[in-house]
């Protein structure tokens, strides 16, 4: 391991600037392992929940619309507060935010496991989402400010993104295994993982540098208006099949009003939640739109697949988890194949290829086969698609952003991931709830949502590649 240097006001860095700066040192890998552990925890926590939903429904007696709120409550609080979390990391210290909110995540994960009523479970998930909103951008911005831009940062980000994708995928089989014992273990298991990560974080993460007192306060009004807008817009989609058109229009209009209020608040705030000038970064905008479409389609598909396999085909939680585990091929491909493709073809073309494969994957699942062999091609294509899109989108959303706004850029990306997750899930749940009971035809109709999102992702990424080619040529 190479030497570590310090300036008068610099934090200790886990990366080396020795003869081969493109390689990560042993300490750099150890720090990355801790940060990857946190994003793996976040991914596995979400996907375990997806597999456990039928068991939770059976014990707590929830409807399909109520069931999706177990996932959406987490996604919306996460997405609504993550910009505040990213800004807090920049201003109050990334290590401090990471460690402190990891403790909160641990506590509320445990609380969810003791819930006996649906509203308690949803409330616990909402609080856990807030904890993740402060923890995750702090972890990502530690990477983007600690590892120098170039081969080291690219490697670290792709390993980080691959770990996140692997958490989503491996959580499905883990959720199946734990739900086969008792669904409450999908809440208790993250407590154990959080404790291990917490010990590593305290020991290894670089300490925050001394900071001058921040007198401007935080943009709480912006955080609450953004969260309220997201809640209203997702509620509009979820409730549309069950309420009069006038009520749907009213909630949609209220959501848009709050969104407009958020923009106005950001324009006037002394310390805005998001500097609106950051949104002039077209690469960041394209990456975040891609993130909404990618995760929205993926989470919506998972919701459909789990309910189809367990409630219509009668598969057990374990069988469902093992089947969906195939998607976990992305955990292997993201840090190995994706960097080579990015180096050769560039981020844009790799993302375009990923969305094309995702569209093919959802199309391949449309026949709704009764055997694993029939569904296997769809799962493999989706795993490859996720490997090709998640990492490059993460890189695109944080490149060419000033160091003191890395936490903010990370927060914007995470907001997009979570809003896409909630919106995609809500749209699928609304389509399924439109029928009186779950049928093969209903599931096929629901699959139109992730397929449409992937198709739109193809269009957006194609336009991005064409624009960049024109600029270079």
CSV table of C-alpha atoms in Angstrom, one decimal:
chain,number,residue,atom,x,y,z
A,1,UNK,CA,0.0,0.0,0.0
A,2,UNK,CA,1.4,3.4,-1.0
A,3,UNK,CA,2.1,6.3,1.2
A,4,UNK,CA,-0.6,8.8,2.4
A,5,UNK,CA,0.1,12.5,2.4
A,6,UNK,CA,-1.6,15.3,4.3
A,7,UNK,CA,-1.9,19.0,3.8
A,8,UNK,CA,-2.6,21.4,6.6
A,9,UNK,CA,-6.4,21.3,6.0
A,10,UNK,CA,-6.7,18.0,4.1
A,11,UNK,CA,-8.4,14.8,5.2
A,12,UNK,CA,-6.5,11.6,5.2
A,13,UNK,CA,-7.0,9.9,1.9
A,14,UNK,CA,-7.3,6.2,1.4
A,15,UNK,CA,-6.0,6.4,-2.2
A,16,UNK,CA,-2.5,6.4,-3.2
A,17,UNK,CA,-0.6,8.6,-5.7
A,18,UNK,CA,2.3,6.3,-6.2
A,19,UNK,CA,3.8,4.8,-9.4
A,20,UNK,CA,0.6,3.2,-10.6
A,21,UNK,CA,-2.2,5.8,-9.8
A,22,UNK,CA,-4.7,3.8,-11.9
A,23,UNK,CA,-4.7,1.0,-9.4
A,24,UNK,CA,-6.5,1.0,-6.0
A,25,UNK,CA,-4.4,0.4,-2.9
A,26,UNK,CA,-5.3,-2.0,-0.2
A,27,UNK,CA,-6.8,0.7,2.0
A,28,UNK,CA,-8.7,2.2,-0.9
A,29,UNK,CA,-10.3,-1.2,-1.5
A,30,UNK,CA,-11.1,-1.5,2.2
A,31,UNK,CA,-12.9,1.9,2.2
A,32,UNK,CA,-14.7,0.9,-1.0
A,33,UNK,CA,-15.8,-2.3,0.5
A,34,UNK,CA,-17.5,-0.4,3.4
A,35,UNK,CA,-19.3,2.0,1.0
A,36,UNK,CA,-20.3,-0.9,-1.3
A,37,UNK,CA,-21.6,-2.7,1.8
A,38,UNK,CA,-24.0,0.2,2.4
A,39,UNK,CA,-25.3,0.4,-1.2
A,40,UNK,CA,-25.6,-3.4,-1.2
A,41,UNK,CA,-27.7,-3.1,2.0
A,42,UNK,CA,-29.9,-0.5,0.4
A,43,UNK,CA,-30.4,-2.7,-2.8
A,44,UNK,CA,-31.0,-5.9,-1.0
A,45,UNK,CA,-33.4,-4.3,1.5
A,46,UNK,CA,-35.6,-3.1,-1.4
A,47,UNK,CA,-35.6,-6.3,-3.4
A,48,UNK,CA,-36.1,-8.6,-0.3
A,49,UNK,CA,-39.2,-6.6,0.4
A,50,UNK,CA,-40.6,-7.2,-3.1
A,51,UNK,CA,-40.4,-11.0,-2.7
A,52,UNK,CA,-41.9,-10.9,0.8
A,53,UNK,CA,-45.0,-8.8,-0.3
A,54,UNK,CA,-47.3,-11.8,-0.8
A,55,UNK,CA,-46.5,-13.2,2.7
A,56,UNK,CA,-47.0,-9.7,4.2
A,57,UNK,CA,-50.3,-9.4,2.4
A,58,UNK,CA,-51.5,-12.8,3.7
A,59,UNK,CA,-50.7,-12.0,7.3
A,60,UNK,CA,-51.7,-8.3,7.5
A,61,UNK,CA,-54.6,-8.5,5.0
A,62,UNK,CA,-53.6,-5.7,2.6
A,63,UNK,CA,-55.0,-4.9,-0.8
A,64,UNK,CA,-52.8,-4.6,-3.9
A,65,UNK,CA,-52.9,-0.8,-3.7
A,66,UNK,CA,-52.0,-0.9,0.0
A,67,UNK,CA,-49.3,-3.4,-0.6
A,68,UNK,CA,-47.4,-1.3,-3.0
A,69,UNK,CA,-47.2,1.5,-0.4
A,70,UNK,CA,-44.8,-0.7,1.6
A,71,UNK,CA,-42.3,-0.2,-1.2
A,72,UNK,CA,-43.5,3.3,-2.3
A,73,UNK,CA,-43.4,4.8,1.3
A,74,UNK,CA,-39.7,4.0,1.4
A,75,UNK,CA,-39.0,5.2,-2.1
A,76,UNK,CA,-40.9,8.4,-1.7
A,77,UNK,CA,-39.3,9.5,1.6
A,78,UNK,CA,-35.9,8.4,0.2
A,79,UNK,CA,-36.4,10.4,-3.0
A,80,UNK,CA,-38.0,13.4,-1.3
A,81,UNK,CA,-35.2,13.9,1.3
A,82,UNK,CA,-32.1,12.7,-0.6
A,83,UNK,CA,-31.4,16.2,-2.0
A,84,UNK,CA,-31.3,17.5,1.5
A,85,UNK,CA,-29.2,14.5,2.5
A,86,UNK,CA,-26.7,15.2,-0.3
A,87,UNK,CA,-26.5,18.9,0.7
A,88,UNK,CA,-26.0,17.9,4.3
A,89,UNK,CA,-23.2,15.6,3.3
A,90,UNK,CA,-21.5,18.5,1.5
A,91,UNK,CA,-22.0,21.0,4.4
A,92,UNK,CA,-21.9,18.9,7.6
A,93,UNK,CA,-19.5,16.2,6.7
A,94,UNK,CA,-19.8,13.0,4.6
A,95,UNK,CA,-18.5,10.6,7.2
A,96,UNK,CA,-20.6,12.1,9.9
A,97,UNK,CA,-23.8,11.8,7.8
A,98,UNK,CA,-23.0,8.3,6.6
A,99,UNK,CA,-22.3,6.9,10.1
A,100,UNK,CA,-25.1,8.7,11.9
A,101,UNK,CA,-27.9,7.8,9.5
A,102,UNK,CA,-26.7,4.3,9.2
A,103,UNK,CA,-27.5,3.9,12.9
A,104,UNK,CA,-31.0,5.3,12.2
A,105,UNK,CA,-31.4,2.9,9.3
A,106,UNK,CA,-30.5,0.0,11.6
A,107,UNK,CA,-33.0,1.0,14.2
A,108,UNK,CA,-36.0,1.5,12.0
A,109,UNK,CA,-35.3,-1.7,10.0
A,110,UNK,CA,-35.6,-3.5,13.3
A,111,UNK,CA,-38.8,-1.7,14.2
A,112,UNK,CA,-40.5,-2.8,10.9
A,113,UNK,CA,-39.9,-6.4,11.9
A,114,UNK,CA,-42.2,-6.0,14.9
A,115,UNK,CA,-45.1,-4.4,13.0
A,116,UNK,CA,-48.5,-6.1,13.4
A,117,UNK,CA,-50.6,-3.7,11.3
A,118,UNK,CA,-50.0,-2.4,7.8
A,119,UNK,CA,-49.9,1.3,8.7
A,120,UNK,CA,-47.1,0.7,11.3
A,121,UNK,CA,-45.1,-1.2,8.7
A,122,UNK,CA,-45.6,1.6,6.1
A,123,UNK,CA,-44.5,4.2,8.7
A,124,UNK,CA,-41.4,2.3,9.5
A,125,UNK,CA,-40.5,2.0,5.9
A,126,UNK,CA,-41.0,5.8,5.4
A,127,UNK,CA,-38.6,6.5,8.3
A,128,UNK,CA,-36.1,4.0,6.9
A,129,UNK,CA,-36.3,5.8,3.6
A,130,UNK,CA,-35.4,9.1,5.2
A,131,UNK,CA,-32.3,7.4,6.8
A,132,UNK,CA,-31.3,6.0,3.4
A,133,UNK,CA,-31.8,9.5,1.9
A,134,UNK,CA,-29.0,10.9,4.1
A,135,UNK,CA,-26.7,7.9,4.1
A,136,UNK,CA,-26.6,7.0,0.4
A,137,UNK,CA,-25.5,10.3,-1.1
A,138,UNK,CA,-22.9,10.7,1.6
A,139,UNK,CA,-21.4,7.3,0.7
A,140,UNK,CA,-21.4,8.1,-3.1
A,141,UNK,CA,-19.9,11.5,-2.6
A,142,UNK,CA,-17.1,10.0,-0.4
A,143,UNK,CA,-16.2,8.0,-3.5
A,144,UNK,CA,-16.4,10.9,-5.9
A,145,UNK,CA,-14.3,13.2,-3.7
A,146,UNK,CA,-11.8,10.6,-2.4
A,147,UNK,CA,-10.8,8.7,-5.5
A,148,UNK,CA,-9.2,10.9,-8.2
A,149,UNK,CA,-11.0,11.4,-11.4
A,150,UNK,CA,-9.9,9.0,-14.1
A,151,UNK,CA,-9.2,5.2,-13.9
A,152,UNK,CA,-9.4,5.0,-10.1
A,153,UNK,CA,-12.8,6.8,-9.8
A,154,UNK,CA,-14.2,5.0,-12.8
A,155,UNK,CA,-13.2,1.7,-11.4
A,156,UNK,CA,-14.6,2.6,-7.9
A,157,UNK,CA,-17.9,3.8,-9.3
A,158,UNK,CA,-18.4,0.8,-11.5
A,159,UNK,CA,-17.7,-1.6,-8.6
A,160,UNK,CA,-20.1,0.5,-6.5
A,161,UNK,CA,-22.8,0.4,-9.1
A,162,UNK,CA,-22.3,-3.3,-9.8
A,163,UNK,CA,-22.6,-3.9,-6.0
A,164,UNK,CA,-25.9,-1.9,-5.9
A,165,UNK,CA,-27.2,-3.9,-8.9
A,166,UNK,CA,-26.1,-7.1,-7.3
A,167,UNK,CA,-27.9,-6.1,-4.1
A,168,UNK,CA,-31.2,-5.7,-6.0
A,169,UNK,CA,-30.8,-9.1,-7.6
A,170,UNK,CA,-29.4,-11.2,-4.7
A,171,UNK,CA,-32.0,-9.7,-2.5
A,172,UNK,CA,-34.7,-11.6,-4.4
A,173,UNK,CA,-33.3,-15.0,-3.4
A,174,UNK,CA,-32.4,-13.8,0.1
A,175,UNK,CA,-35.9,-12.5,0.5
A,176,UNK,CA,-37.3,-15.8,-0.7
A,177,UNK,CA,-35.1,-17.7,1.8
A,178,UNK,CA,-36.0,-15.4,4.7
A,179,UNK,CA,-39.7,-15.3,3.9
A,180,UNK,CA,-39.9,-19.0,3.8
A,181,UNK,CA,-38.9,-18.8,7.5
A,182,UNK,CA,-40.9,-15.7,8.4
A,183,UNK,CA,-41.3,-12.5,6.4
A,184,UNK,CA,-40.2,-10.5,9.5
A,185,UNK,CA,-36.6,-11.6,8.8
A,186,UNK,CA,-36.5,-9.4,5.8
A,187,UNK,CA,-36.5,-6.6,8.3
A,188,UNK,CA,-34.3,-8.2,11.0
A,189,UNK,CA,-31.5,-9.3,8.5
A,190,UNK,CA,-30.6,-5.7,7.5
A,191,UNK,CA,-30.1,-4.9,11.2
A,192,UNK,CA,-27.3,-7.5,11.3
A,193,UNK,CA,-25.7,-6.3,8.1
A,194,UNK,CA,-26.0,-2.6,9.2
A,195,UNK,CA,-24.1,-3.4,12.4
A,196,UNK,CA,-21.2,-5.0,10.5
A,197,UNK,CA,-21.0,-2.0,8.0
A,198,UNK,CA,-21.2,0.4,10.9
A,199,UNK,CA,-18.1,-1.2,12.6
A,200,UNK,CA,-16.2,-0.9,9.3
A,201,UNK,CA,-17.3,2.7,8.7
A,202,UNK,CA,-16.1,3.9,12.1
A,203,UNK,CA,-12.7,2.2,11.6
A,204,UNK,CA,-12.0,3.0,8.0
A,205,UNK,CA,-13.8,6.0,6.5
A,206,UNK,CA,-11.6,9.1,6.2
A,207,UNK,CA,-12.5,11.8,8.8
A,208,UNK,CA,-14.2,15.0,7.6
A,209,UNK,CA,-12.1,18.1,7.3
A,210,UNK,CA,-12.7,21.0,9.6
A,211,UNK,CA,-15.5,23.2,8.3
A,212,UNK,CA,-16.6,26.7,9.0
A,213,UNK,CA,-19.9,27.1,10.7
A,214,UNK,CA,-22.8,27.0,8.2
A,215,UNK,CA,-25.1,30.0,9.0
A,216,UNK,CA,-27.6,29.8,6.1
A,217,UNK,CA,-29.6,26.9,7.5
A,218,UNK,CA,-31.1,24.1,5.3
A,219,UNK,CA,-33.8,24.3,2.8
A,220,UNK,CA,-36.5,22.4,4.7
A,221,UNK,CA,-39.3,24.1,2.8
A,222,UNK,CA,-37.8,22.8,-0.5
A,223,UNK,CA,-37.4,19.2,1.0
A,224,UNK,CA,-41.0,19.1,2.2
A,225,UNK,CA,-42.6,20.6,-1.0
A,226,UNK,CA,-40.6,18.2,-3.1
A,227,UNK,CA,-41.6,15.2,-1.0
A,228,UNK,CA,-45.3,16.4,-1.0
A,229,UNK,CA,-45.3,16.8,-4.7
A,230,UNK,CA,-43.9,13.3,-5.2
A,231,UNK,CA,-46.5,11.8,-2.8
A,232,UNK,CA,-49.4,13.5,-4.5
A,233,UNK,CA,-48.2,12.5,-8.0
A,234,UNK,CA,-47.7,8.9,-7.1
A,235,UNK,CA,-51.0,8.8,-5.2
A,236,UNK,CA,-52.7,10.2,-8.3
A,237,UNK,CA,-51.4,7.2,-10.3
A,238,UNK,CA,-52.2,4.6,-7.7
A,239,UNK,CA,-55.8,5.8,-6.9
A,240,UNK,CA,-56.8,6.6,-10.5
A,241,UNK,CA,-58.7,3.3,-11.1
A,242,UNK,CA,-60.7,3.7,-7.8
A,243,UNK,CA,-61.7,7.3,-7.5
A,244,UNK,CA,-63.6,9.8,-9.7
A,245,UNK,CA,-61.8,11.6,-12.5
A,246,UNK,CA,-62.3,14.9,-10.7
A,247,UNK,CA,-60.4,13.6,-7.6
A,248,UNK,CA,-57.6,12.3,-9.9
A,249,UNK,CA,-57.4,15.7,-11.5
A,250,UNK,CA,-57.3,17.5,-8.2
A,251,UNK,CA,-54.5,15.5,-6.7
A,252,UNK,CA,-52.5,15.7,-10.0
A,253,UNK,CA,-53.0,19.5,-10.0
A,254,UNK,CA,-52.0,19.8,-6.3
A,255,UNK,CA,-48.8,17.8,-7.0
A,256,UNK,CA,-47.9,20.1,-9.9
A,257,UNK,CA,-48.6,23.2,-7.8
A,258,UNK,CA,-46.2,21.9,-5.1
A,259,UNK,CA,-43.6,21.1,-7.8
A,260,UNK,CA,-43.9,24.7,-9.1
A,261,UNK,CA,-43.6,25.9,-5.5
A,262,UNK,CA,-40.5,23.9,-5.0
A,263,UNK,CA,-38.9,25.5,-8.1
A,264,UNK,CA,-39.9,29.0,-6.8
A,265,UNK,CA,-38.5,28.2,-3.3
A,266,UNK,CA,-35.2,27.1,-4.9
A,267,UNK,CA,-34.9,30.3,-6.8
A,268,UNK,CA,-35.3,32.5,-3.7
A,269,UNK,CA,-33.6,30.4,-1.0
A,270,UNK,CA,-30.3,31.6,0.4
A,271,UNK,CA,-29.1,28.0,0.6
A,272,UNK,CA,-31.3,26.1,-1.9
A,273,UNK,CA,-31.8,22.4,-1.7
A,274,UNK,CA,-30.6,22.2,-5.3
A,275,UNK,CA,-28.9,25.0,-7.2
A,276,UNK,CA,-31.0,25.2,-10.3
A,277,UNK,CA,-28.0,26.1,-12.4
A,278,UNK,CA,-26.8,22.6,-11.9
A,279,UNK,CA,-29.7,21.5,-14.1
A,280,UNK,CA,-28.1,23.2,-17.0
A,281,UNK,CA,-25.7,20.2,-17.1
A,282,UNK,CA,-27.3,18.3,-20.0
A,283,UNK,CA,-25.3,15.1,-19.3
A,284,UNK,CA,-26.7,15.2,-15.7
A,285,UNK,CA,-30.3,15.7,-17.0
A,286,UNK,CA,-30.0,12.8,-19.5
A,287,UNK,CA,-28.5,10.5,-16.9
A,288,UNK,CA,-31.3,11.3,-14.4
A,289,UNK,CA,-34.1,10.8,-16.9
A,290,UNK,CA,-32.5,7.5,-17.8
A,291,UNK,CA,-32.3,6.5,-14.1
A,292,UNK,CA,-36.1,7.2,-13.7
A,293,UNK,CA,-36.9,5.0,-16.7
A,294,UNK,CA,-34.4,2.2,-15.8
A,295,UNK,CA,-35.4,1.7,-12.2
A,296,UNK,CA,-39.1,2.4,-12.8
A,297,UNK,CA,-39.3,-0.3,-15.4
A,298,UNK,CA,-37.2,-2.8,-13.3
A,299,UNK,CA,-39.1,-2.3,-10.0
A,300,UNK,CA,-42.5,-2.5,-11.9
A,301,UNK,CA,-41.4,-5.7,-13.6
A,302,UNK,CA,-40.3,-7.2,-10.3
A,303,UNK,CA,-43.7,-6.5,-8.7
A,304,UNK,CA,-45.4,-8.2,-11.6
A,305,UNK,CA,-43.1,-11.2,-11.7
A,306,UNK,CA,-43.4,-11.8,-7.9
A,307,UNK,CA,-47.2,-11.6,-7.8
A,308,UNK,CA,-47.5,-13.7,-11.0
A,309,UNK,CA,-45.2,-16.5,-9.9
A,310,UNK,CA,-46.5,-16.7,-6.3
A,311,UNK,CA,-50.2,-15.8,-6.5
A,312,UNK,CA,-51.2,-17.1,-10.0
A,313,UNK,CA,-48.7,-19.9,-10.5
A,314,UNK,CA,-48.4,-21.0,-6.8
A,315,UNK,CA,-44.6,-20.8,-6.6
A,316,UNK,CA,-43.1,-20.6,-3.1
A,317,UNK,CA,-41.1,-17.5,-1.9
A,318,UNK,CA,-37.9,-19.6,-2.2
A,319,UNK,CA,-38.7,-20.8,-5.8
A,320,UNK,CA,-39.5,-17.2,-6.8
A,321,UNK,CA,-36.3,-15.9,-5.3
A,322,UNK,CA,-34.2,-18.5,-7.0
A,323,UNK,CA,-35.8,-17.9,-10.3
A,324,UNK,CA,-35.3,-14.1,-10.1
A,325,UNK,CA,-31.7,-14.6,-8.9
A,326,UNK,CA,-30.6,-15.1,-12.5
A,327,UNK,CA,-31.0,-11.4,-12.9
A,328,UNK,CA,-28.0,-11.2,-10.5
A,329,UNK,CA,-25.7,-11.8,-13.4
A,330,UNK,CA,-25.4,-8.0,-13.4
A,331,UNK,CA,-23.3,-8.2,-10.2
A,332,UNK,CA,-20.6,-10.1,-12.2
A,333,UNK,CA,-20.9,-8.2,-15.5
A,334,UNK,CA,-21.1,-4.7,-14.1
A,335,UNK,CA,-17.5,-4.5,-12.8
A,336,UNK,CA,-16.0,-6.8,-15.5
A,337,UNK,CA,-17.7,-6.4,-18.9
A,338,UNK,CA,-19.1,-2.9,-18.5
A,339,UNK,CA,-15.8,-1.0,-18.0
A,340,UNK,CA,-14.4,-2.5,-21.2
A,341,UNK,CA,-17.5,-1.6,-23.2
A,342,UNK,CA,-17.5,1.9,-21.8
A,343,UNK,CA,-13.8,2.4,-22.6
A,344,UNK,CA,-14.4,1.2,-26.2
A,345,UNK,CA,-17.8,2.7,-27.1
A,346,UNK,CA,-18.5,5.4,-24.5
A,347,UNK,CA,-21.2,5.8,-21.8
A,348,UNK,CA,-24.0,6.8,-24.2
A,349,UNK,CA,-23.8,3.8,-26.6
A,350,UNK,CA,-23.5,1.4,-23.7
A,351,UNK,CA,-26.6,2.8,-22.0
A,352,UNK,CA,-28.5,2.7,-25.4
A,353,UNK,CA,-27.6,-1.0,-25.7
A,354,UNK,CA,-28.8,-1.6,-22.2
A,355,UNK,CA,-32.2,-0.1,-22.8
A,356,UNK,CA,-32.6,-2.1,-26.0
A,357,UNK,CA,-31.9,-5.3,-24.1
A,358,UNK,CA,-34.3,-4.3,-21.4
A,359,UNK,CA,-37.1,-3.8,-24.0
A,360,UNK,CA,-36.3,-7.2,-25.4
A,361,UNK,CA,-36.4,-8.7,-21.9
A,362,UNK,CA,-39.9,-7.4,-21.1
A,363,UNK,CA,-41.1,-8.5,-24.5
A,364,UNK,CA,-39.7,-12.0,-23.9
A,365,UNK,CA,-41.6,-12.2,-20.6
A,366,UNK,CA,-45.0,-11.2,-22.2
A,367,UNK,CA,-46.0,-14.9,-23.0
A,368,UNK,CA,-46.0,-15.5,-19.2
A,369,UNK,CA,-44.7,-19.0,-19.4
A,370,UNK,CA,-45.4,-21.6,-16.8
A,371,UNK,CA,-41.8,-23.0,-16.6
A,372,UNK,CA,-38.5,-21.5,-15.6
A,373,UNK,CA,-36.9,-22.5,-18.9
A,374,UNK,CA,-39.4,-20.3,-20.8
A,375,UNK,CA,-38.8,-17.3,-18.5
A,376,UNK,CA,-35.0,-17.7,-18.3
A,377,UNK,CA,-34.1,-15.7,-21.5
A,378,UNK,CA,-36.0,-12.7,-20.1
A,379,UNK,CA,-34.2,-12.8,-16.8
A,380,UNK,CA,-30.8,-13.1,-18.4
A,381,UNK,CA,-31.5,-10.2,-20.8
A,382,UNK,CA,-32.7,-8.1,-17.9
A,383,UNK,CA,-29.6,-8.8,-15.9
A,384,UNK,CA,-27.3,-7.9,-18.8
A,385,UNK,CA,-29.4,-4.8,-19.5
A,386,UNK,CA,-29.1,-3.6,-15.9
A,387,UNK,CA,-25.3,-4.2,-15.9
A,388,UNK,CA,-24.9,-2.0,-19.0
A,389,UNK,CA,-27.0,0.9,-17.8
A,390,UNK,CA,-26.7,1.4,-14.0
A,391,UNK,CA,-23.0,2.1,-13.8
A,392,UNK,CA,-22.6,4.3,-16.9
A,393,UNK,CA,-25.7,6.4,-15.7
A,394,UNK,CA,-24.0,6.8,-12.3
A,395,UNK,CA,-20.8,8.1,-14.0
A,396,UNK,CA,-22.7,10.4,-16.3
A,397,UNK,CA,-24.6,12.0,-13.5
A,398,UNK,CA,-21.5,12.9,-11.4
A,399,UNK,CA,-18.9,13.8,-14.0
A,400,UNK,CA,-18.0,17.4,-14.7
A,401,UNK,CA,-19.6,18.4,-11.4
A,402,UNK,CA,-17.7,20.6,-8.9
A,403,UNK,CA,-16.3,18.7,-5.8
A,404,UNK,CA,-18.4,20.8,-3.4
A,405,UNK,CA,-21.6,19.8,-5.3
A,406,UNK,CA,-20.8,16.0,-5.6
A,407,UNK,CA,-23.1,15.2,-2.7
A,408,UNK,CA,-25.9,17.3,-4.4
A,409,UNK,CA,-25.3,15.6,-7.8
A,410,UNK,CA,-25.4,12.2,-6.0
A,411,UNK,CA,-28.6,13.2,-4.3
A,412,UNK,CA,-30.3,14.3,-7.6
A,413,UNK,CA,-29.4,10.9,-9.1
A,414,UNK,CA,-30.8,9.0,-6.1
A,415,UNK,CA,-34.0,11.1,-6.2
A,416,UNK,CA,-34.4,10.0,-9.8
A,417,UNK,CA,-33.9,6.4,-8.9
A,418,UNK,CA,-36.4,6.5,-6.1
A,419,UNK,CA,-39.0,8.6,-7.9
A,420,UNK,CA,-38.7,6.2,-10.9
A,421,UNK,CA,-39.1,3.3,-8.5
A,422,UNK,CA,-42.2,4.7,-6.9
A,423,UNK,CA,-43.8,5.9,-10.1
A,424,UNK,CA,-43.2,2.6,-12.0
A,425,UNK,CA,-44.5,0.6,-9.1
A,426,UNK,CA,-47.6,2.8,-8.8
A,427,UNK,CA,-48.4,2.6,-12.5
A,428,UNK,CA,-48.1,-1.2,-12.5
A,429,UNK,CA,-50.2,-1.4,-9.3
A,430,UNK,CA,-52.9,0.8,-10.8
A,431,UNK,CA,-53.1,-1.4,-13.9
A,432,UNK,CA,-53.3,-4.6,-11.9
A,433,UNK,CA,-55.9,-3.0,-9.4
A,434,UNK,CA,-58.1,-2.0,-12.4
A,435,UNK,CA,-59.1,-5.7,-12.7
A,436,UNK,CA,-61.3,-7.3,-10.0
A,437,UNK,CA,-58.8,-10.1,-9.6
A,438,UNK,CA,-55.3,-11.0,-10.8
A,439,UNK,CA,-55.4,-12.8,-14.1
A,440,UNK,CA,-53.0,-13.6,-16.9
A,441,UNK,CA,-54.5,-10.8,-19.0
A,442,UNK,CA,-54.1,-8.4,-16.2
A,443,UNK,CA,-50.4,-9.2,-15.8
A,444,UNK,CA,-49.9,-8.8,-19.5
A,445,UNK,CA,-51.5,-5.4,-19.3
A,446,UNK,CA,-49.2,-4.5,-16.4
A,447,UNK,CA,-46.1,-5.5,-18.4
A,448,UNK,CA,-46.9,-2.7,-20.8
A,449,UNK,CA,-45.7,-0.2,-18.2
A,450,UNK,CA,-42.0,-1.5,-17.9
A,451,UNK,CA,-42.0,-2.1,-21.7
A,452,UNK,CA,-43.1,1.4,-22.4
A,453,UNK,CA,-40.5,2.8,-20.0
A,454,UNK,CA,-37.7,0.8,-21.6
A,455,UNK,CA,-38.8,1.9,-25.1
A,456,UNK,CA,-38.7,5.5,-24.0
A,457,UNK,CA,-35.3,4.9,-22.5
A,458,UNK,CA,-34.1,3.7,-26.0
A,459,UNK,CA,-35.4,6.9,-27.6
A,460,UNK,CA,-33.8,9.2,-25.0
A,461,UNK,CA,-30.4,7.4,-25.1
A,462,UNK,CA,-30.4,7.3,-28.9
A,463,UNK,CA,-31.1,11.1,-29.1
A,464,UNK,CA,-28.3,11.6,-26.6
A,465,UNK,CA,-25.8,9.5,-28.6
A,466,UNK,CA,-26.8,11.3,-31.8
A,467,UNK,CA,-26.4,14.7,-30.1
A,468,UNK,CA,-23.0,13.9,-28.8
A,469,UNK,CA,-21.9,12.5,-32.2
A,470,UNK,CA,-23.0,15.7,-33.9
A,471,UNK,CA,-21.1,17.8,-31.3
A,472,UNK,CA,-17.9,15.8,-31.9
A,473,UNK,CA,-18.2,15.7,-35.6
